[in-house]
């Protein structure tokens, strides 16, 4: 095999791996493994306050992209909040904290909370739902008061 043929084969292999790289892992494997509803003064959120949070765990061997997934507090509206561009990724076998806004339950949210879910976790208990990019349920967790 001459040098040009080897170069072409290498180039094709690189292009194929780059297109696969952008796909990410299977988001349906994500697990909601921790919930902090009443964060009084333990962990500061991106808007420099103490909002509630959940932690997602990626048990796979691949990076998973969060952009476009949904979080909801009602099974009737699984597409309540779409995770925005720039929400990040979860590395293989890694964790990611997702922050919830802490402001008015009537919908007056902080402008500094652009990387946070725009609803509060209910201190009286509830269920949090995680759905894929098509709105199909991935997982849910019911938490107590």
PDB file of C-alpha atoms in Angstrom:
ATOM      1  CA  UNK A   1       0.000   0.000   0.000  1.00  0.00           C
ATOM      2  CA  UNK A   2       1.457   3.321  -0.954  1.00  0.00           C
ATOM      3  CA  UNK A   3       1.692   6.384   1.218  1.00  0.00           C
ATOM      4  CA  UNK A   4      -1.319   8.211  -0.302  1.00  0.00           C
ATOM      5  CA  UNK A   5      -3.624   5.220   0.268  1.00  0.00           C
ATOM      6  CA  UNK A   6      -2.561   4.974   3.923  1.00  0.00           C
ATOM      7  CA  UNK A   7      -3.173   8.701   4.334  1.00  0.00           C
ATOM      8  CA  UNK A   8      -6.685   8.382   2.815  1.00  0.00           C
ATOM      9  CA  UNK A   9      -7.550   5.426   5.079  1.00  0.00           C
ATOM     10  CA  UNK A  10      -6.332   7.352   8.131  1.00  0.00           C
ATOM     11  CA  UNK A  11      -8.354  10.410   7.119  1.00  0.00           C
ATOM     12  CA  UNK A  12     -11.542   8.355   6.637  1.00  0.00           C
ATOM     13  CA  UNK A  13     -11.060   6.706  10.050  1.00  0.00           C
ATOM     14  CA  UNK A  14     -10.603  10.114  11.711  1.00  0.00           C
ATOM     15  CA  UNK A  15     -13.740  11.532  10.099  1.00  0.00           C
ATOM     16  CA  UNK A  16     -15.773   8.480  11.152  1.00  0.00           C
ATOM     17  CA  UNK A  17     -14.588   8.736  14.755  1.00  0.00           C
ATOM     18  CA  UNK A  18     -15.289  12.491  14.850  1.00  0.00           C
ATOM     19  CA  UNK A  19     -18.886  12.004  13.714  1.00  0.00           C
ATOM     20  CA  UNK A  20     -19.423   9.296  16.331  1.00  0.00           C
ATOM     21  CA  UNK A  21     -17.831  11.529  18.991  1.00  0.00           C
ATOM     22  CA  UNK A  22     -20.589  14.152  18.674  1.00  0.00           C
ATOM     23  CA  UNK A  23     -23.330  11.633  19.465  1.00  0.00           C
ATOM     24  CA  UNK A  24     -22.607  11.045  23.145  1.00  0.00           C
ATOM     25  CA  UNK A  25     -23.843   8.131  25.214  1.00  0.00           C
ATOM     26  CA  UNK A  26     -27.331   6.827  25.869  1.00  0.00           C
ATOM     27  CA  UNK A  27     -29.165   9.358  28.073  1.00  0.00           C
ATOM     28  CA  UNK A  28     -31.792   6.725  28.933  1.00  0.00           C
ATOM     29  CA  UNK A  29     -29.273   5.236  31.365  1.00  0.00           C
ATOM     30  CA  UNK A  30     -29.097   8.362  33.572  1.00  0.00           C
ATOM     31  CA  UNK A  31     -30.060   7.990  37.237  1.00  0.00           C
ATOM     32  CA  UNK A  32     -31.308  10.667  39.654  1.00  0.00           C
ATOM     33  CA  UNK A  33     -29.256   9.584  42.640  1.00  0.00           C
ATOM     34  CA  UNK A  34     -29.444  12.548  45.060  1.00  0.00           C
ATOM     35  CA  UNK A  35     -31.968  15.274  45.834  1.00  0.00           C
ATOM     36  CA  UNK A  36     -31.495  18.330  48.060  1.00  0.00           C
ATOM     37  CA  UNK A  37     -34.822  20.122  48.333  1.00  0.00           C
ATOM     38  CA  UNK A  38     -34.148  22.388  51.311  1.00  0.00           C
ATOM     39  CA  UNK A  39     -30.667  23.793  50.773  1.00  0.00           C
ATOM     40  CA  UNK A  40     -30.665  26.381  53.562  1.00  0.00           C
ATOM     41  CA  UNK A  41     -26.968  27.239  53.638  1.00  0.00           C
ATOM     42  CA  UNK A  42     -24.942  24.239  52.534  1.00  0.00           C
ATOM     43  CA  UNK A  43     -24.136  24.662  48.816  1.00  0.00           C
ATOM     44  CA  UNK A  44     -24.195  27.909  46.844  1.00  0.00           C
ATOM     45  CA  UNK A  45     -25.805  27.769  43.394  1.00  0.00           C
ATOM     46  CA  UNK A  46     -24.713  29.622  40.203  1.00  0.00           C
ATOM     47  CA  UNK A  47     -26.800  32.683  41.174  1.00  0.00           C
ATOM     48  CA  UNK A  48     -24.986  32.881  44.546  1.00  0.00           C
ATOM     49  CA  UNK A  49     -27.979  31.626  46.546  1.00  0.00           C
ATOM     50  CA  UNK A  50     -28.993  28.326  48.091  1.00  0.00           C
ATOM     51  CA  UNK A  51     -31.429  26.675  45.685  1.00  0.00           C
ATOM     52  CA  UNK A  52     -32.405  23.028  45.668  1.00  0.00           C
ATOM     53  CA  UNK A  53     -30.608  20.568  43.430  1.00  0.00           C
ATOM     54  CA  UNK A  54     -30.531  17.047  42.094  1.00  0.00           C
ATOM     55  CA  UNK A  55     -27.525  14.999  41.140  1.00  0.00           C
ATOM     56  CA  UNK A  56     -27.535  12.879  37.990  1.00  0.00           C
ATOM     57  CA  UNK A  57     -25.309   9.820  37.670  1.00  0.00           C
ATOM     58  CA  UNK A  58     -24.052   8.416  34.377  1.00  0.00           C
ATOM     59  CA  UNK A  59     -23.351   4.680  34.897  1.00  0.00           C
ATOM     60  CA  UNK A  60     -22.169   4.191  31.299  1.00  0.00           C
ATOM     61  CA  UNK A  61     -18.687   4.210  29.811  1.00  0.00           C
ATOM     62  CA  UNK A  62     -19.573   7.127  27.524  1.00  0.00           C
ATOM     63  CA  UNK A  63     -19.994  10.873  27.950  1.00  0.00           C
ATOM     64  CA  UNK A  64     -23.681  11.961  27.965  1.00  0.00           C
ATOM     65  CA  UNK A  65     -24.847  15.366  26.715  1.00  0.00           C
ATOM     66  CA  UNK A  66     -27.542  17.095  28.831  1.00  0.00           C
ATOM     67  CA  UNK A  67     -28.610  19.742  26.308  1.00  0.00           C
ATOM     68  CA  UNK A  68     -32.174  19.122  25.177  1.00  0.00           C
ATOM     69  CA  UNK A  69     -33.217  16.767  27.980  1.00  0.00           C
ATOM     70  CA  UNK A  70     -36.244  17.763  30.073  1.00  0.00           C
ATOM     71  CA  UNK A  71     -37.020  18.054  33.775  1.00  0.00           C
ATOM     72  CA  UNK A  72     -40.560  18.267  35.100  1.00  0.00           C
ATOM     73  CA  UNK A  73     -42.511  18.189  38.338  1.00  0.00           C
ATOM     74  CA  UNK A  74     -45.632  16.687  36.760  1.00  0.00           C
ATOM     75  CA  UNK A  75     -46.100  13.517  34.731  1.00  0.00           C
ATOM     76  CA  UNK A  76     -48.736  15.380  32.691  1.00  0.00           C
ATOM     77  CA  UNK A  77     -46.090  17.810  31.372  1.00  0.00           C
ATOM     78  CA  UNK A  78     -42.832  15.888  30.908  1.00  0.00           C
ATOM     79  CA  UNK A  79     -41.413  18.707  28.758  1.00  0.00           C
ATOM     80  CA  UNK A  80     -41.853  21.420  31.414  1.00  0.00           C
ATOM     81  CA  UNK A  81     -38.235  22.601  31.375  1.00  0.00           C
ATOM     82  CA  UNK A  82     -35.796  21.917  28.548  1.00  0.00           C
ATOM     83  CA  UNK A  83     -32.168  21.876  29.669  1.00  0.00           C
ATOM     84  CA  UNK A  84     -30.527  24.703  27.688  1.00  0.00           C
ATOM     85  CA  UNK A  85     -27.454  24.731  25.490  1.00  0.00           C
ATOM     86  CA  UNK A  86     -24.394  24.939  27.626  1.00  0.00           C
ATOM     87  CA  UNK A  87     -25.898  22.792  30.406  1.00  0.00           C
ATOM     88  CA  UNK A  88     -22.917  20.546  29.895  1.00  0.00           C
ATOM     89  CA  UNK A  89     -22.215  16.871  29.959  1.00  0.00           C
ATOM     90  CA  UNK A  90     -21.824  14.054  32.419  1.00  0.00           C
ATOM     91  CA  UNK A  91     -18.561  12.150  32.004  1.00  0.00           C
ATOM     92  CA  UNK A  92     -18.454   8.371  31.837  1.00  0.00           C
ATOM     93  CA  UNK A  93     -19.217   6.966  35.301  1.00  0.00           C
ATOM     94  CA  UNK A  94     -19.541  10.552  36.521  1.00  0.00           C
ATOM     95  CA  UNK A  95     -21.964  12.905  38.249  1.00  0.00           C
ATOM     96  CA  UNK A  96     -23.537  16.305  37.514  1.00  0.00           C
ATOM     97  CA  UNK A  97     -25.502  18.638  39.803  1.00  0.00           C
ATOM     98  CA  UNK A  98     -28.551  20.350  38.302  1.00  0.00           C
ATOM     99  CA  UNK A  99     -29.681  23.430  40.239  1.00  0.00           C
ATOM    100  CA  UNK A 100     -33.298  24.536  40.674  1.00  0.00           C
ATOM    101  CA  UNK A 101     -34.307  28.140  41.163  1.00  0.00           C
ATOM    102  CA  UNK A 102     -35.048  29.232  44.698  1.00  0.00           C
ATOM    103  CA  UNK A 103     -37.100  32.353  44.017  1.00  0.00           C
ATOM    104  CA  UNK A 104     -40.816  33.003  43.857  1.00  0.00           C
ATOM    105  CA  UNK A 105     -43.064  30.005  43.356  1.00  0.00           C
ATOM    106  CA  UNK A 106     -45.262  32.337  41.301  1.00  0.00           C
ATOM    107  CA  UNK A 107     -42.658  32.377  38.517  1.00  0.00           C
ATOM    108  CA  UNK A 108     -40.474  35.396  39.284  1.00  0.00           C
ATOM    109  CA  UNK A 109     -37.068  33.869  38.735  1.00  0.00           C
ATOM    110  CA  UNK A 110     -33.657  35.417  39.013  1.00  0.00           C
ATOM    111  CA  UNK A 111     -31.985  36.648  35.837  1.00  0.00           C
ATOM    112  CA  UNK A 112     -28.745  35.292  37.298  1.00  0.00           C
ATOM    113  CA  UNK A 113     -30.220  31.797  37.323  1.00  0.00           C
ATOM    114  CA  UNK A 114     -29.930  31.100  33.592  1.00  0.00           C
ATOM    115  CA  UNK A 115     -28.183  27.770  34.225  1.00  0.00           C
ATOM    116  CA  UNK A 116     -30.851  26.632  36.662  1.00  0.00           C
ATOM    117  CA  UNK A 117     -34.186  24.877  36.240  1.00  0.00           C
ATOM    118  CA  UNK A 118     -36.893  27.548  36.394  1.00  0.00           C
ATOM    119  CA  UNK A 119     -39.027  25.920  39.064  1.00  0.00           C
ATOM    120  CA  UNK A 120     -38.520  25.042  42.716  1.00  0.00           C
ATOM    121  CA  UNK A 121     -38.434  21.612  44.284  1.00  0.00           C
ATOM    122  CA  UNK A 122     -41.412  21.321  46.641  1.00  0.00           C
ATOM    123  CA  UNK A 123     -40.427  21.069  50.333  1.00  0.00           C
ATOM    124  CA  UNK A 124     -43.736  19.264  50.962  1.00  0.00           C
ATOM    125  CA  UNK A 125     -42.561  16.355  48.809  1.00  0.00           C
ATOM    126  CA  UNK A 126     -43.083  15.540  45.180  1.00  0.00           C
ATOM    127  CA  UNK A 127     -41.729  13.760  42.147  1.00  0.00           C
ATOM    128  CA  UNK A 128     -39.059  14.889  39.714  1.00  0.00           C
ATOM    129  CA  UNK A 129     -39.124  13.515  36.157  1.00  0.00           C
ATOM    130  CA  UNK A 130     -36.251  13.341  33.660  1.00  0.00           C
ATOM    131  CA  UNK A 131     -37.189  12.897  30.003  1.00  0.00           C
ATOM    132  CA  UNK A 132     -35.209  12.496  26.799  1.00  0.00           C
ATOM    133  CA  UNK A 133     -35.100  14.920  23.857  1.00  0.00           C
ATOM    134  CA  UNK A 134     -38.416  13.577  22.532  1.00  0.00           C
ATOM    135  CA  UNK A 135     -40.210  13.914  25.883  1.00  0.00           C
ATOM    136  CA  UNK A 136     -40.123  10.186  26.681  1.00  0.00           C
ATOM    137  CA  UNK A 137     -39.624   9.455  30.376  1.00  0.00           C
ATOM    138  CA  UNK A 138     -36.119   8.286  31.321  1.00  0.00           C
ATOM    139  CA  UNK A 139     -36.529   8.119  35.081  1.00  0.00           C
ATOM    140  CA  UNK A 140     -38.355   9.684  37.999  1.00  0.00           C
ATOM    141  CA  UNK A 141     -37.892   9.878  41.754  1.00  0.00           C
ATOM    142  CA  UNK A 142     -40.544  10.578  44.366  1.00  0.00           C
ATOM    143  CA  UNK A 143     -39.152  12.334  47.429  1.00  0.00           C
ATOM    144  CA  UNK A 144     -40.761  12.828  50.868  1.00  0.00           C
ATOM    145  CA  UNK A 145     -41.614  15.980  52.809  1.00  0.00           C
TER     146      UNK A 145
END
